[in-house]
């Protein structure tokens, strides 16, 4: 699988860190992980187990750690979008974004393409796990998510205490979960790159959004996604930049992430599912702001996928970070039994982002 970019011109604590905490020691069921200050060692989960795929991965929240749950949706028109991030990070974490240790950030684009950003600081985040899934509650407001044990459905409820943000955001999964090494079976690595974890609970979903943000309504169906990232140490020494995105294209679900360390070592990862079955997933071992991406993937007997992503709207723009919603055009070319080439063309929607910390 090859990924290429199209460029315009070209929670708080001091202590030690240990790896593989309770990797498979916690029993399935409901577990509570309060994001409070604890003067003890920070543990960082780097391997999968037979449950708790979407659970907190850094315990307790460390002085420089970060652990977040990301949910998004992009409308079928490629314009409207919604992203909700539930964040826990240490007081001295250098992760780009608000300085709060626990917060919910809500960004997106309205039907006219106007982007919005809302950040709600809270005093704590609480996460419970059940099976592979998780449930979260941030602060005293009803800013929360509920996930099924089999990762088949998530609901994100937004009900800010001051009434400025209300509504419901639902994801119904249509593609199996995956990690950096592809499989989510026990004992698989969760490291995307040294020091950074990645777990994709919902690579593709039917998303339904009905949310009001300061009197502006987002009401659409489209493609959705949910993952989480984490690390027990500072983010910027490990990450120089990355390009990430996901898309729904006809019967195909695609996720890609191409990351660079500060010394330019590259870690690329891709995932393709066809009608809910994984076709390709796993790793292979640029700066500037991308206008889009071109993706080429050999799917074996299914043919060769060629897809081009172009952005429609800028969904978020911050220092060192940007996110876009857009349209993807793709073609599947395969050779028939009589040696003729058959092509099928699909149109879909996409969300993608860039970190640039160099």
GROMACS .gro file of N, CA and C in nm, residues 76-239:
model
  492
   76UNK      N    1  -2.259   1.347   0.426
   76UNK     CA    2  -2.252   1.297   0.289
   76UNK      C    3  -2.222   1.408   0.189
   77UNK      N    4  -2.247   1.535   0.225
   77UNK     CA    5  -2.215   1.645   0.134
   77UNK      C    6  -2.068   1.686   0.140
   78UNK      N    7  -1.990   1.627   0.231
   78UNK     CA    8  -1.848   1.660   0.243
   78UNK      C    9  -1.823   1.796   0.302
   79UNK      N   10  -1.925   1.862   0.356
   79UNK     CA   11  -1.910   1.996   0.412
   79UNK      C   12  -1.933   1.995   0.563
   80UNK      N   13  -2.050   1.954   0.606
   80UNK     CA   14  -2.079   1.951   0.749
   80UNK      C   15  -1.992   1.845   0.818
   81UNK      N   16  -1.945   1.877   0.937
   81UNK     CA   17  -1.861   1.782   1.011
   81UNK      C   18  -1.869   1.812   1.160
   82UNK      N   19  -1.833   1.712   1.239
   82UNK     CA   20  -1.829   1.727   1.384
   82UNK      C   21  -1.717   1.639   1.439
   83UNK      N   22  -1.636   1.696   1.528
   83UNK     CA   23  -1.531   1.622   1.598
   83UNK      C   24  -1.543   1.651   1.746
   84UNK      N   25  -1.543   1.546   1.828
   84UNK     CA   26  -1.547   1.560   1.973
   84UNK      C   27  -1.428   1.483   2.031
   85UNK      N   28  -1.345   1.552   2.110
   85UNK     CA   29  -1.227   1.491   2.172
   85UNK      C   30  -1.239   1.504   2.323
   86UNK      N   31  -1.231   1.390   2.392
   86UNK     CA   32  -1.226   1.387   2.538
   86UNK      C   33  -1.080   1.367   2.577
   87UNK      N   34  -1.021   1.468   2.641
   87UNK     CA   35  -0.876   1.468   2.667
   87UNK      C   36  -0.846   1.462   2.816
   88UNK      N   37  -0.743   1.381   2.851
   88UNK     CA   38  -0.680   1.384   2.981
   88UNK      C   39  -0.530   1.399   2.956
   89UNK      N   40  -0.467   1.495   3.022
   89UNK     CA   41  -0.322   1.509   3.006
   89UNK      C   42  -0.261   1.570   3.131
   90UNK      N   43  -0.130   1.552   3.146
   90UNK     CA   44  -0.060   1.603   3.262
   90UNK      C   45  -0.041   1.753   3.259
   91UNK      N   46  -0.013   1.810   3.376
   91UNK     CA   47   0.005   1.954   3.387
   91UNK      C   48   0.121   2.004   3.303
   92UNK      N   49   0.222   1.922   3.284
   92UNK     CA   50   0.339   1.963   3.206
   92UNK      C   51   0.347   1.890   3.072
   93UNK      N   52   0.236   1.836   3.027
   93UNK     CA   53   0.233   1.776   2.894
   93UNK      C   54   0.253   1.885   2.789
   94UNK      N   55   0.329   1.854   2.686
   94UNK     CA   56   0.349   1.952   2.578
   94UNK      C   57   0.256   1.926   2.461
   95UNK      N   58   0.151   1.846   2.482
   95UNK     CA   59   0.061   1.818   2.371
   95UNK      C   60  -0.004   1.946   2.324
   96UNK      N   61  -0.004   1.972   2.190
   96UNK     CA   62  -0.062   2.096   2.138
   96UNK      C   63  -0.210   2.108   2.175
   97UNK      N   64  -0.253   2.228   2.207
   97UNK     CA   65  -0.393   2.250   2.239
   97UNK      C   66  -0.411   2.322   2.370
   98UNK      N   67  -0.533   2.324   2.422
   98UNK     CA   68  -0.562   2.394   2.547
   98UNK      C   69  -0.473   2.347   2.661
   99UNK      N   70  -0.449   2.437   2.757
   99UNK     CA   71  -0.359   2.407   2.868
   99UNK      C   72  -0.425   2.325   2.977
  100UNK      N   73  -0.556   2.306   2.970
  100UNK     CA   74  -0.627   2.233   3.074
  100UNK      C   75  -0.582   2.087   3.079
  101UNK      N   76  -0.590   2.026   3.198
  101UNK     CA   77  -0.551   1.885   3.211
  101UNK      C   78  -0.662   1.791   3.169
  102UNK      N   79  -0.788   1.834   3.183
  102UNK     CA   80  -0.901   1.753   3.137
  102UNK      C   81  -1.002   1.846   3.071
  103UNK      N   82  -1.040   1.813   2.949
  103UNK     CA   83  -1.134   1.900   2.877
  103UNK      C   84  -1.201   1.822   2.765
  104UNK      N   85  -1.307   1.880   2.711
  104UNK     CA   86  -1.371   1.830   2.591
  104UNK      C   87  -1.359   1.939   2.486
  105UNK      N   88  -1.308   1.904   2.370
  105UNK     CA   89  -1.299   2.000   2.260
  105UNK      C   90  -1.393   1.957   2.148
  106UNK      N   91  -1.477   2.049   2.104
  106UNK     CA   92  -1.577   2.022   2.002
  106UNK      C   93  -1.552   2.116   1.885
  107UNK      N   94  -1.522   2.061   1.770
  107UNK     CA   95  -1.498   2.141   1.650
  107UNK      C   96  -1.582   2.086   1.536
  108UNK      N   97  -1.597   2.165   1.431
  108UNK     CA   98  -1.673   2.118   1.317
  108UNK      C   99  -1.699   2.227   1.217
  109UNK      N  100  -1.781   2.195   1.118
  109UNK     CA  101  -1.819   2.290   1.014
  109UNK      C  102  -1.970   2.285   0.994
  110UNK      N  103  -2.030   2.402   0.976
  110UNK     CA  104  -2.173   2.413   0.951
  110UNK      C  105  -2.203   2.391   0.803
  111UNK      N  106  -2.330   2.392   0.769
  111UNK     CA  107  -2.371   2.365   0.630
  111UNK      C  108  -2.319   2.469   0.532
  112UNK      N  109  -2.288   2.591   0.581
  112UNK     CA  110  -2.232   2.694   0.493
  112UNK      C  111  -2.080   2.693   0.490
  113UNK      N  112  -2.018   2.594   0.556
  113UNK     CA  113  -1.873   2.581   0.556
  113UNK      C  114  -1.803   2.655   0.668
  114UNK      N  115  -1.878   2.727   0.753
  114UNK     CA  116  -1.818   2.800   0.864
  114UNK      C  117  -1.768   2.703   0.971
  115UNK      N  118  -1.643   2.721   1.013
  115UNK     CA  119  -1.585   2.635   1.116
  115UNK      C  120  -1.612   2.692   1.255
  116UNK      N  121  -1.623   2.604   1.354
  116UNK     CA  122  -1.642   2.648   1.492
  116UNK      C  123  -1.556   2.563   1.585
  117UNK      N  124  -1.522   2.619   1.700
  117UNK     CA  125  -1.445   2.550   1.803
  117UNK      C  126  -1.500   2.586   1.940
  118UNK      N  127  -1.524   2.485   2.022
  118UNK     CA  128  -1.567   2.505   2.160
  118UNK      C  129  -1.481   2.416   2.249
  119UNK      N  130  -1.425   2.472   2.356
  119UNK     CA  131  -1.345   2.396   2.450
  119UNK      C  132  -1.405   2.410   2.589
  120UNK      N  133  -1.432   2.297   2.653
  120UNK     CA  134  -1.496   2.296   2.784
  120UNK      C  135  -1.403   2.229   2.885
  121UNK      N  136  -1.338   2.305   2.974
  121UNK     CA  137  -1.253   2.244   3.077
  121UNK      C  138  -1.338   2.179   3.185
  122UNK      N  139  -1.290   2.068   3.239
  122UNK     CA  140  -1.362   1.997   3.346
  122UNK      C  141  -1.263   1.961   3.456
  123UNK      N  142  -1.317   1.918   3.571
  123UNK     CA  143  -1.229   1.885   3.682
  123UNK      C  144  -1.176   1.744   3.677
  124UNK      N  145  -1.242   1.655   3.601
  124UNK     CA  146  -1.194   1.518   3.591
  124UNK      C  147  -1.263   1.447   3.476
  125UNK      N  148  -1.202   1.337   3.433
  125UNK     CA  149  -1.266   1.247   3.340
  125UNK      C  150  -1.273   1.109   3.401
  126UNK      N  151  -1.385   1.041   3.387
  126UNK     CA  152  -1.403   0.906   3.440
  126UNK      C  153  -1.439   0.813   3.326
  127UNK      N  154  -1.372   0.701   3.317
  127UNK     CA  155  -1.396   0.604   3.211
  127UNK      C  156  -1.422   0.467   3.274
  128UNK      N  157  -1.526   0.401   3.227
  128UNK     CA  158  -1.552   0.263   3.266
  128UNK      C  159  -1.542   0.175   3.143
  129UNK      N  160  -1.505   0.050   3.162
  129UNK     CA  161  -1.490  -0.041   3.049
  129UNK      C  162  -1.584  -0.159   3.062
  130UNK      N  163  -1.626  -0.211   2.947
  130UNK     CA  164  -1.711  -0.330   2.942
  130UNK      C  165  -1.678  -0.404   2.814
  131UNK      N  166  -1.623  -0.525   2.828
  131UNK     CA  167  -1.578  -0.597   2.710
  131UNK      C  168  -1.466  -0.522   2.641
  132UNK      N  169  -1.478  -0.504   2.511
  132UNK     CA  170  -1.381  -0.425   2.435
  132UNK      C  171  -1.410  -0.276   2.446
  133UNK      N  172  -1.534  -0.238   2.478
  133UNK     CA  173  -1.577  -0.099   2.470
  133UNK      C  174  -1.554  -0.020   2.597
  134UNK      N  175  -1.598   0.106   2.594
  134UNK     CA  176  -1.580   0.195   2.709
  134UNK      C  177  -1.695   0.294   2.716
  135UNK      N  178  -1.706   0.357   2.834
  135UNK     CA  179  -1.801   0.465   2.859
  135UNK      C  180  -1.725   0.576   2.930
  136UNK      N  181  -1.756   0.701   2.899
  136UNK     CA  182  -1.684   0.811   2.960
  136UNK      C  183  -1.776   0.923   3.005
  137UNK      N  184  -1.737   0.990   3.115
  137UNK     CA  185  -1.809   1.107   3.166
  137UNK      C  186  -1.706   1.211   3.205
  138UNK      N  187  -1.715   1.328   3.143
  138UNK     CA  188  -1.618   1.434   3.167
  138UNK      C  189  -1.684   1.545   3.250
  139UNK      N  190  -1.637   1.564   3.373
  139UNK     CA  191  -1.686   1.671   3.459
  139UNK      C  192  -1.828   1.648   3.507
  140UNK      N  193  -1.887   1.756   3.562
  140UNK     CA  194  -2.023   1.749   3.614
  140UNK      C  195  -2.127   1.768   3.505
  141UNK      N  196  -2.086   1.817   3.389
  141UNK     CA  197  -2.177   1.830   3.276
  141UNK      C  198  -2.202   1.692   3.215
  142UNK      N  199  -2.308   1.680   3.140
  142UNK     CA  200  -2.333   1.553   3.071
  142UNK      C  201  -2.261   1.555   2.938
  143UNK      N  202  -2.131   1.555   2.944
  143UNK     CA  203  -2.044   1.541   2.827
  143UNK      C  204  -1.990   1.400   2.835
  144UNK      N  205  -2.044   1.311   2.756
  144UNK     CA  206  -2.019   1.169   2.781
  144UNK      C  207  -2.028   1.088   2.654
  145UNK      N  208  -1.979   0.964   2.664
  145UNK     CA  209  -2.000   0.867   2.558
  145UNK      C  210  -2.035   0.732   2.621
  146UNK      N  211  -2.107   0.650   2.545
  146UNK     CA  212  -2.143   0.514   2.585
  146UNK      C  213  -2.113   0.423   2.468
  147UNK      N  214  -2.032   0.319   2.492
  147UNK     CA  215  -1.997   0.224   2.387
  147UNK      C  216  -2.041   0.084   2.422
  148UNK      N  217  -2.075   0.005   2.323
  148UNK     CA  218  -2.115  -0.134   2.347
  148UNK      C  219  -1.990  -0.220   2.369
  149UNK      N  220  -2.004  -0.332   2.441
  149UNK     CA  221  -1.888  -0.418   2.468
  149UNK      C  222  -1.821  -0.471   2.341
  150UNK      N  223  -1.897  -0.489   2.232
  150UNK     CA  224  -1.840  -0.542   2.109
  150UNK      C  225  -1.798  -0.433   2.011
  151UNK      N  226  -1.800  -0.306   2.052
  151UNK     CA  227  -1.760  -0.191   1.969
  151UNK      C  228  -1.852  -0.168   1.849
  152UNK      N  229  -1.972  -0.222   1.852
  152UNK     CA  230  -2.061  -0.207   1.737
  152UNK      C  231  -2.130  -0.072   1.732
  153UNK      N  232  -2.143  -0.004   1.846
  153UNK     CA  233  -2.212   0.125   1.847
  153UNK      C  234  -2.161   0.212   1.961
  154UNK      N  235  -2.146   0.342   1.932
  154UNK     CA  236  -2.113   0.441   2.034
  154UNK      C  237  -2.211   0.558   2.023
  155UNK      N  238  -2.248   0.613   2.139
  155UNK     CA  239  -2.328   0.735   2.144
  155UNK      C  240  -2.252   0.840   2.223
  156UNK      N  241  -2.238   0.958   2.166
  156UNK     CA  242  -2.174   1.071   2.233
  156UNK      C  243  -2.282   1.173   2.266
  157UNK      N  244  -2.300   1.201   2.396
  157UNK     CA  245  -2.402   1.298   2.437
  157UNK      C  246  -2.333   1.427   2.481
  158UNK      N  247  -2.380   1.538   2.427
  158UNK     CA  248  -2.325   1.669   2.459
  158UNK      C  249  -2.435   1.752   2.525
  159UNK      N  250  -2.417   1.781   2.652
  159UNK     CA  251  -2.516   1.859   2.728
  159UNK      C  252  -2.440   1.946   2.827
  160UNK      N  253  -2.383   2.055   2.776
  160UNK     CA  254  -2.301   2.143   2.859
  160UNK      C  255  -2.384   2.207   2.969
  161UNK      N  256  -2.320   2.231   3.084
  161UNK     CA  257  -2.391   2.284   3.200
  161UNK      C  258  -2.456   2.419   3.171
  162UNK      N  259  -2.395   2.501   3.086
  162UNK     CA  260  -2.451   2.633   3.056
  162UNK      C  261  -2.549   2.631   2.939
  163UNK      N  262  -2.575   2.513   2.883
  163UNK     CA  263  -2.673   2.501   2.776
  163UNK      C  264  -2.626   2.542   2.639
  164UNK      N  265  -2.498   2.577   2.624
  164UNK     CA  266  -2.450   2.625   2.494
  164UNK      C  267  -2.434   2.513   2.393
  165UNK      N  268  -2.415   2.389   2.441
  165UNK     CA  269  -2.396   2.276   2.351
  165UNK      C  270  -2.488   2.163   2.396
  166UNK      N  271  -2.575   2.117   2.308
  166UNK     CA  272  -2.666   2.007   2.340
  166UNK      C  273  -2.680   1.917   2.218
  167UNK      N  274  -2.707   1.790   2.243
  167UNK     CA  275  -2.737   1.701   2.131
  167UNK      C  276  -2.676   1.564   2.145
  168UNK      N  277  -2.697   1.484   2.041
  168UNK     CA  278  -2.655   1.345   2.039
  168UNK      C  279  -2.586   1.313   1.908
  169UNK      N  280  -2.482   1.232   1.918
  169UNK     CA  281  -2.397   1.195   1.804
  169UNK      C  282  -2.379   1.043   1.814
  170UNK      N  283  -2.425   0.968   1.713
  170UNK     CA  284  -2.425   0.822   1.718
  170UNK      C  285  -2.339   0.763   1.606
  171UNK      N  286  -2.261   0.661   1.640
  171UNK     CA  287  -2.181   0.587   1.543
  171UNK      C  288  -2.223   0.441   1.545
  172UNK      N  289  -2.259   0.387   1.429
  172UNK     CA  290  -2.288   0.244   1.414
  172UNK      C  291  -2.180   0.184   1.325
  173UNK      N  292  -2.095   0.102   1.384
  173UNK     CA  293  -1.976   0.053   1.315
  173UNK      C  294  -2.011  -0.035   1.195
  174UNK      N  295  -1.933  -0.019   1.087
  174UNK     CA  296  -1.947  -0.105   0.970
  174UNK      C  297  -1.813  -0.165   0.929
  175UNK      N  298  -1.712  -0.155   1.017
  175UNK     CA  299  -1.580  -0.212   0.988
  175UNK      C  300  -1.514  -0.258   1.117
  176UNK      N  301  -1.438  -0.368   1.115
  176UNK     CA  302  -1.378  -0.423   1.237
  176UNK      C  303  -1.269  -0.332   1.294
  177UNK      N  304  -1.245  -0.337   1.426
  177UNK     CA  305  -1.140  -0.257   1.488
  177UNK      C  306  -1.001  -0.302   1.445
  178UNK      N  307  -0.904  -0.215   1.466
  178UNK     CA  308  -0.766  -0.254   1.435
  178UNK      C  309  -0.668  -0.173   1.520
  179UNK      N  310  -0.546  -0.224   1.532
  179UNK     CA  311  -0.437  -0.154   1.597
  179UNK      C  312  -0.324  -0.132   1.499
  180UNK      N  313  -0.212  -0.077   1.545
  180UNK     CA  314  -0.100  -0.049   1.454
  180UNK      C  315  -0.047  -0.172   1.382
  181UNK      N  316  -0.054  -0.289   1.447
  181UNK     CA  317  -0.005  -0.410   1.383
  181UNK      C  318  -0.114  -0.484   1.307
  182UNK      N  319  -0.233  -0.425   1.301
  182UNK     CA  320  -0.344  -0.486   1.230
  182UNK      C  321  -0.438  -0.557   1.325
  183UNK      N  322  -0.397  -0.670   1.377
  183UNK     CA  323  -0.482  -0.754   1.462
  183UNK      C  324  -0.509  -0.688   1.597
  184UNK      N  325  -0.627  -0.717   1.654
  184UNK     CA  326  -0.658  -0.673   1.790
  184UNK      C  327  -0.658  -0.792   1.886
  185UNK      N  328  -0.605  -0.906   1.841
  185UNK     CA  329  -0.592  -1.022   1.928
  185UNK      C  330  -0.491  -0.997   2.038
  186UNK      N  331  -0.494  -1.074   2.146
  186UNK     CA  332  -0.404  -1.053   2.260
  186UNK      C  333  -0.257  -1.056   2.220
  187UNK      N  334  -0.179  -0.968   2.283
  187UNK     CA  335  -0.034  -0.968   2.266
  187UNK      C  336   0.018  -0.890   2.147
  188UNK      N  337  -0.068  -0.815   2.077
  188UNK     CA  338  -0.024  -0.737   1.962
  188UNK      C  339   0.021  -0.597   2.006
  189UNK      N  340   0.119  -0.543   1.937
  189UNK     CA  341   0.171  -0.411   1.972
  189UNK      C  342   0.067  -0.302   1.946
  190UNK      N  343   0.059  -0.207   2.039
  190UNK     CA  344  -0.028  -0.091   2.024
  190UNK      C  345   0.051   0.035   1.993
  191UNK      N  346   0.181   0.021   1.969
  191UNK     CA  347   0.264   0.138   1.939
  191UNK      C  348   0.257   0.173   1.791
  192UNK      N  349   0.208   0.293   1.762
  192UNK     CA  350   0.209   0.346   1.627
  192UNK      C  351   0.352   0.381   1.586
  193UNK      N  352   0.424   0.441   1.678
  193UNK     CA  353   0.564   0.479   1.665
  193UNK      C  354   0.619   0.484   1.807
  194UNK      N  355   0.750   0.491   1.825
  194UNK     CA  356   0.804   0.489   1.961
  194UNK      C  357   0.740   0.597   2.049
  195UNK      N  358   0.681   0.555   2.160
  195UNK     CA  359   0.624   0.648   2.256
  195UNK      C  360   0.481   0.689   2.233
  196UNK      N  361   0.419   0.643   2.123
  196UNK     CA  362   0.282   0.685   2.089
  196UNK      C  363   0.196   0.563   2.062
  197UNK      N  364   0.084   0.550   2.134
  197UNK     CA  365  -0.008   0.439   2.114
  197UNK      C  366  -0.127   0.479   2.029
  198UNK      N  367  -0.189   0.377   1.966
  198UNK     CA  368  -0.303   0.402   1.876
  198UNK      C  369  -0.394   0.281   1.876
  199UNK      N  370  -0.523   0.302   1.902
  199UNK     CA  371  -0.622   0.195   1.899
  199UNK      C  372  -0.746   0.247   1.827
  200UNK      N  373  -0.784   0.182   1.717
  200UNK     CA  374  -0.897   0.226   1.636
  200UNK      C  375  -1.016   0.134   1.663
  201UNK      N  376  -1.109   0.179   1.744
  201UNK     CA  377  -1.225   0.097   1.779
  201UNK      C  378  -1.328   0.093   1.667
  202UNK      N  379  -1.347   0.206   1.597
  202UNK     CA  380  -1.443   0.213   1.487
  202UNK      C  381  -1.376   0.279   1.367
  203UNK      N  382  -1.321   0.201   1.275
  203UNK     CA  383  -1.256   0.259   1.157
  203UNK      C  384  -1.354   0.327   1.061
  204UNK      N  385  -1.479   0.282   1.060
  204UNK     CA  386  -1.579   0.339   0.970
  204UNK      C  387  -1.716   0.313   1.031
  205UNK      N  388  -1.807   0.407   1.014
  205UNK     CA  389  -1.939   0.395   1.076
  205UNK      C  390  -2.042   0.476   1.001
  206UNK      N  391  -2.166   0.438   1.018
  206UNK     CA  392  -2.277   0.524   0.980
  206UNK      C  393  -2.297   0.622   1.096
  207UNK      N  394  -2.278   0.750   1.068
  207UNK     CA  395  -2.286   0.852   1.172
  207UNK      C  396  -2.417   0.930   1.161
  208UNK      N  397  -2.479   0.954   1.275
  208UNK     CA  398  -2.599   1.038   1.282
  208UNK      C  399  -2.573   1.148   1.383
  209UNK      N  400  -2.586   1.273   1.340
  209UNK     CA  401  -2.555   1.388   1.424
  209UNK      C  402  -2.676   1.480   1.434
  210UNK      N  403  -2.712   1.515   1.556
  210UNK     CA  404  -2.814   1.618   1.580
  210UNK      C  405  -2.770   1.697   1.702
  211UNK      N  406  -2.694   1.804   1.678
  211UNK     CA  407  -2.628   1.880   1.784
  211UNK      C  408  -2.652   2.030   1.761
  212UNK      N  409  -2.677   2.102   1.868
  212UNK     CA  410  -2.686   2.248   1.864
  212UNK      C  411  -2.566   2.308   1.936
  213UNK      N  412  -2.495   2.398   1.867
  213UNK     CA  413  -2.380   2.466   1.924
  213UNK      C  414  -2.408   2.616   1.921
  214UNK      N  415  -2.440   2.671   2.038
  214UNK     CA  416  -2.473   2.814   2.050
  214UNK      C  417  -2.581   2.855   1.950
  215UNK      N  418  -2.686   2.774   1.941
  215UNK     CA  419  -2.798   2.806   1.855
  215UNK      C  420  -2.781   2.767   1.710
  216UNK      N  421  -2.666   2.712   1.674
  216UNK     CA  422  -2.642   2.669   1.536
  216UNK      C  423  -2.655   2.518   1.530
  217UNK      N  424  -2.742   2.469   1.442
  217UNK     CA  425  -2.774   2.327   1.441
  217UNK      C  426  -2.692   2.251   1.338
  218UNK      N  427  -2.640   2.138   1.382
  218UNK     CA  428  -2.580   2.039   1.293
  218UNK      C  429  -2.672   1.918   1.294
  219UNK      N  430  -2.727   1.884   1.179
  219UNK     CA  431  -2.821   1.773   1.170
  219UNK      C  432  -2.794   1.700   1.039
  220UNK      N  433  -2.723   1.587   1.046
  220UNK     CA  434  -2.686   1.517   0.923
  220UNK      C  435  -2.655   1.370   0.951
  221UNK      N  436  -2.650   1.294   0.844
  221UNK     CA  437  -2.595   1.158   0.846
  221UNK      C  438  -2.473   1.155   0.756
  222UNK      N  439  -2.383   1.062   0.782
  222UNK     CA  440  -2.262   1.054   0.701
  222UNK      C  441  -2.172   0.943   0.749
  223UNK      N  442  -2.042   0.960   0.730
  223UNK     CA  443  -1.942   0.862   0.770
  223UNK      C  444  -1.880   0.903   0.903
  224UNK      N  445  -1.855   0.805   0.991
  224UNK     CA  446  -1.799   0.835   1.122
  224UNK      C  447  -1.679   0.749   1.156
  225UNK      N  448  -1.616   0.781   1.270
  225UNK     CA  449  -1.489   0.718   1.308
  225UNK      C  450  -1.466   0.741   1.457
  226UNK      N  451  -1.397   0.645   1.523
  226UNK     CA  452  -1.356   0.662   1.663
  226UNK      C  453  -1.225   0.590   1.688
  227UNK      N  454  -1.129   0.662   1.748
  227UNK     CA  455  -1.004   0.600   1.790
  227UNK      C  456  -0.956   0.666   1.918
  228UNK      N  457  -0.839   0.622   1.965
  228UNK     CA  458  -0.772   0.689   2.075
  228UNK      C  459  -0.621   0.682   2.056
  229UNK      N  460  -0.553   0.786   2.108
  229UNK     CA  461  -0.407   0.790   2.113
  229UNK      C  462  -0.363   0.820   2.255
  230UNK      N  463  -0.240   0.785   2.287
  230UNK     CA  464  -0.189   0.808   2.421
  230UNK      C  465  -0.038   0.798   2.423
  231UNK      N  466   0.020   0.848   2.532
  231UNK     CA  467   0.162   0.835   2.556
  231UNK      C  468   0.192   0.874   2.699
  232UNK      N  469   0.294   0.814   2.758
  232UNK     CA  470   0.329   0.843   2.897
  232UNK      C  471   0.438   0.948   2.907
  233UNK      N  472   0.495   0.987   2.793
  233UNK     CA  473   0.600   1.088   2.792
  233UNK      C  474   0.563   1.201   2.696
  234UNK      N  475   0.644   1.303   2.689
  234UNK     CA  476   0.615   1.420   2.606
  234UNK      C  477   0.589   1.382   2.461
  235UNK      N  478   0.494   1.453   2.400
  235UNK     CA  479   0.451   1.424   2.263
  235UNK      C  480   0.552   1.473   2.159
  236UNK      N  481   0.597   1.597   2.170
  236UNK     CA  482   0.677   1.655   2.062
  236UNK      C  483   0.816   1.593   2.045
  237UNK      N  484   0.884   1.541   2.149
  237UNK     CA  485   1.011   1.473   2.121
  237UNK      C  486   0.993   1.346   2.040
  238UNK      N  487   0.874   1.287   2.045
  238UNK     CA  488   0.848   1.163   1.971
  238UNK      C  489   0.789   1.185   1.833
  239UNK      N  490   0.715   1.294   1.816
  239UNK     CA  491   0.642   1.318   1.691
  239UNK      C  492   0.688   1.448   1.626
   0.00000   0.00000   0.00000
